[in-house]
């Protein structure tokens, strides 16, 4: 039984890295996150997180993880309200989920903390993080400052009316279901 479990673990651990993480010509890493050929920001960050521990001892892993951070910064700069993107830098899905916007920052922090590699903090990554902060500030005042809408949301795509509370408005929960109450407490 232990040998079978160990074999299953090894195969699963290798699968995510060798089959779903692809280093592209631009030096970034595209992480396909399922049966749809797209990269979801949250899911891609979660898929490669277990490999952070190998970054200190393996240059290829370091390069791959740096590539994930670089690609996700490009995606955020392309459209910070999108949660999924294609290999060729197009929006695959534009469901604003606050956790999708924050996972790349969390992953970057974890990678930097484990590796000490400050090279990930390029001007492009810094601009992406600044863009994230701008979106969060905007969505604290969704009704008066935001232009985001989605056809699955109530109220003509704007979501249910909200007053300012200091919380950040979000359109969709991590499950991809539209929020009924736009201030999703677990996200905040």
Coordinates of C-alpha atoms in Angstrom, one line a residue:
X1 CA 0.0 0.0 0.0
X2 CA 2.8 2.5 0.9
X3 CA 4.6 1.8 -2.4
X4 CA 1.3 2.4 -4.3
X5 CA 0.7 5.7 -2.5
X6 CA 4.3 6.8 -3.1
X7 CA 4.0 6.0 -6.8
X8 CA 0.7 7.9 -7.0
X9 CA 2.3 10.9 -5.2
X10 CA 5.3 10.9 -7.5
X11 CA 3.2 10.7 -10.6
X12 CA 0.8 13.5 -9.5
X13 CA 3.7 15.7 -8.4
X14 CA 5.5 15.3 -11.7
X15 CA 2.3 15.7 -13.8
X16 CA 1.5 19.2 -12.8
X17 CA 5.0 20.4 -13.5
X18 CA 6.0 18.5 -16.6
X19 CA 2.6 18.5 -18.3
X20 CA 0.9 21.8 -17.4
X21 CA 3.8 24.2 -17.0
X22 CA 5.3 25.3 -20.3
X23 CA 8.2 27.8 -20.7
X24 CA 7.5 30.1 -23.6
X25 CA 9.9 31.9 -26.0
X26 CA 9.4 35.1 -24.1
X27 CA 10.8 33.5 -20.9
X28 CA 7.4 33.3 -19.2
X29 CA 5.7 30.2 -18.0
X30 CA 2.2 29.3 -19.1
X31 CA 0.4 27.0 -16.6
X32 CA -2.6 25.3 -18.1
X33 CA -5.0 24.6 -15.3
X34 CA -7.3 21.9 -16.4
X35 CA -9.0 20.5 -19.4
X36 CA -9.5 24.0 -20.9
X37 CA -6.4 25.4 -22.5
X38 CA -6.2 28.6 -20.4
X39 CA -4.5 29.8 -17.3
X40 CA -6.6 30.8 -14.3
X41 CA -4.5 33.1 -12.1
X42 CA -5.5 31.6 -8.8
X43 CA -5.3 28.0 -10.0
X44 CA -2.0 28.4 -11.7
X45 CA -0.5 29.9 -8.6
X46 CA -1.8 27.0 -6.5
X47 CA -0.6 24.4 -9.0
X48 CA 3.0 25.6 -8.9
X49 CA 3.2 26.5 -5.2
X50 CA 4.4 23.0 -4.1
X51 CA 7.5 23.5 -6.3
X52 CA 8.8 26.5 -4.4
X53 CA 10.7 24.3 -2.0
X54 CA 12.8 23.0 -5.0
X55 CA 13.7 26.5 -6.2
X56 CA 16.8 26.8 -4.0
X57 CA 18.4 23.6 -5.4
X58 CA 17.1 23.5 -9.0
X59 CA 17.8 26.2 -11.5
X60 CA 15.1 24.9 -13.9
X61 CA 12.5 25.1 -11.3
X62 CA 13.6 28.6 -10.3
X63 CA 13.4 29.7 -14.0
X64 CA 9.9 28.1 -14.4
X65 CA 8.6 29.8 -11.3
X66 CA 10.1 33.2 -12.2
X67 CA 8.3 32.7 -15.6
X68 CA 5.0 32.1 -13.9
X69 CA 5.4 35.4 -12.0
X70 CA 6.4 37.3 -15.1
X71 CA 3.5 35.9 -17.2
X72 CA 0.9 36.6 -14.5
X73 CA 2.1 40.2 -14.3
X74 CA 1.6 40.6 -18.0
X75 CA -1.9 39.1 -17.7
X76 CA -2.8 41.5 -14.8
X77 CA -1.5 44.5 -16.9
X78 CA -3.6 43.2 -19.9
X79 CA -6.8 43.1 -17.8
X80 CA -6.9 43.1 -14.0
X81 CA -10.6 42.2 -14.0
X82 CA -10.0 39.0 -16.0
X83 CA -9.5 35.7 -14.1
X84 CA -8.3 33.5 -17.0
X85 CA -6.1 34.0 -20.1
X86 CA -4.9 32.2 -23.1
X87 CA -1.4 31.2 -24.1
X88 CA -1.3 34.1 -26.7
X89 CA -2.2 36.7 -24.1
X90 CA -5.9 37.0 -24.7
X91 CA -8.6 37.1 -22.1
X92 CA -10.3 33.7 -21.7
X93 CA -12.7 34.7 -19.0
X94 CA -13.5 38.1 -17.4
X95 CA -15.1 37.2 -14.1
X96 CA -13.7 39.5 -11.5
X97 CA -12.8 37.4 -8.5
X98 CA -10.7 39.2 -5.9
X99 CA -8.8 36.0 -5.0
X100 CA -7.7 35.6 -8.6
X101 CA -6.2 39.0 -8.5
X102 CA -4.4 38.4 -5.2
X103 CA -3.1 34.9 -5.7
X104 CA -0.2 36.1 -8.0
X105 CA 0.9 38.5 -5.3
X106 CA 0.7 35.8 -2.7
X107 CA 2.7 33.3 -4.9
X108 CA 5.3 35.9 -5.6
X109 CA 5.7 36.6 -1.9
X110 CA 6.1 32.9 -1.1
X111 CA 8.6 32.4 -3.8
X112 CA 10.7 35.4 -2.8
X113 CA 10.5 34.5 0.9
X114 CA 11.7 30.9 0.2
X115 CA 14.3 31.7 -2.4
X116 CA 15.5 35.3 -1.6
X117 CA 15.3 35.9 -5.3
X118 CA 14.6 39.6 -5.8
X119 CA 15.0 39.4 -9.5
X120 CA 11.3 38.7 -9.8
X121 CA 10.4 42.3 -8.8
X122 CA 10.9 43.7 -12.3
X123 CA 9.3 47.1 -13.2
X124 CA 6.6 45.1 -15.0
X125 CA 5.8 43.1 -11.9
X126 CA 5.8 46.3 -9.8
X127 CA 3.4 47.9 -12.3
X128 CA 1.1 44.9 -12.1
X129 CA 1.0 45.0 -8.3
X130 CA 0.3 48.7 -8.4
X131 CA -2.6 48.0 -10.8
X132 CA -3.9 45.4 -8.4
X133 CA -3.9 48.0 -5.6
X134 CA -5.7 50.5 -7.9
X135 CA -8.4 48.0 -8.7
X136 CA -8.9 47.2 -5.0
X137 CA -9.2 50.9 -4.2
X138 CA -11.7 51.4 -7.1
X139 CA -13.8 48.4 -6.0
X140 CA -14.1 49.8 -2.5
X141 CA -16.3 52.4 -4.2
X142 CA -17.8 50.1 -6.9
X143 CA -21.0 52.1 -7.5
X144 CA -19.3 55.4 -8.0
X145 CA -15.9 54.6 -9.5
X146 CA -16.0 51.2 -11.3
X147 CA -16.9 50.5 -14.9
X148 CA -16.8 46.7 -14.5
X149 CA -19.9 44.8 -15.4
X150 CA -20.7 41.2 -16.4
X151 CA -23.9 39.8 -18.0
X152 CA -24.3 37.2 -15.2
X153 CA -24.7 39.9 -12.5
X154 CA -27.9 41.5 -11.3
X155 CA -28.8 45.1 -11.9
X156 CA -27.9 45.2 -15.6
X157 CA -24.6 43.6 -15.0
X158 CA -23.4 45.9 -12.3
X159 CA -24.2 43.6 -9.4
X160 CA -26.5 44.4 -6.5
X161 CA -26.3 48.0 -5.2
X162 CA -23.9 48.5 -2.3
X163 CA -22.8 51.3 0.0
X164 CA -19.2 52.1 1.0
X165 CA -18.0 49.9 3.8
X166 CA -14.3 49.8 3.3
X167 CA -14.6 46.3 1.9
X168 CA -13.7 45.4 -1.6
X169 CA -16.5 44.6 -4.0
X170 CA -16.2 41.4 -6.0
X171 CA -18.4 40.0 -8.8
X172 CA -17.7 36.3 -8.4
X173 CA -16.9 33.9 -5.7
X174 CA -13.9 31.4 -6.1
X175 CA -16.5 28.9 -7.2
X176 CA -17.2 31.1 -10.3
X177 CA -20.7 31.7 -9.1
X178 CA -21.9 35.3 -9.2
X179 CA -22.0 36.9 -5.8
X180 CA -25.5 37.8 -4.5
X181 CA -23.9 40.0 -1.9
X182 CA -20.9 41.7 -3.5
X183 CA -18.8 42.1 -0.4
X184 CA -17.5 38.5 -0.1
X185 CA -16.2 38.3 3.5
X186 CA -13.7 35.5 3.0
X187 CA -12.0 37.5 0.2
X188 CA -11.8 40.7 2.3

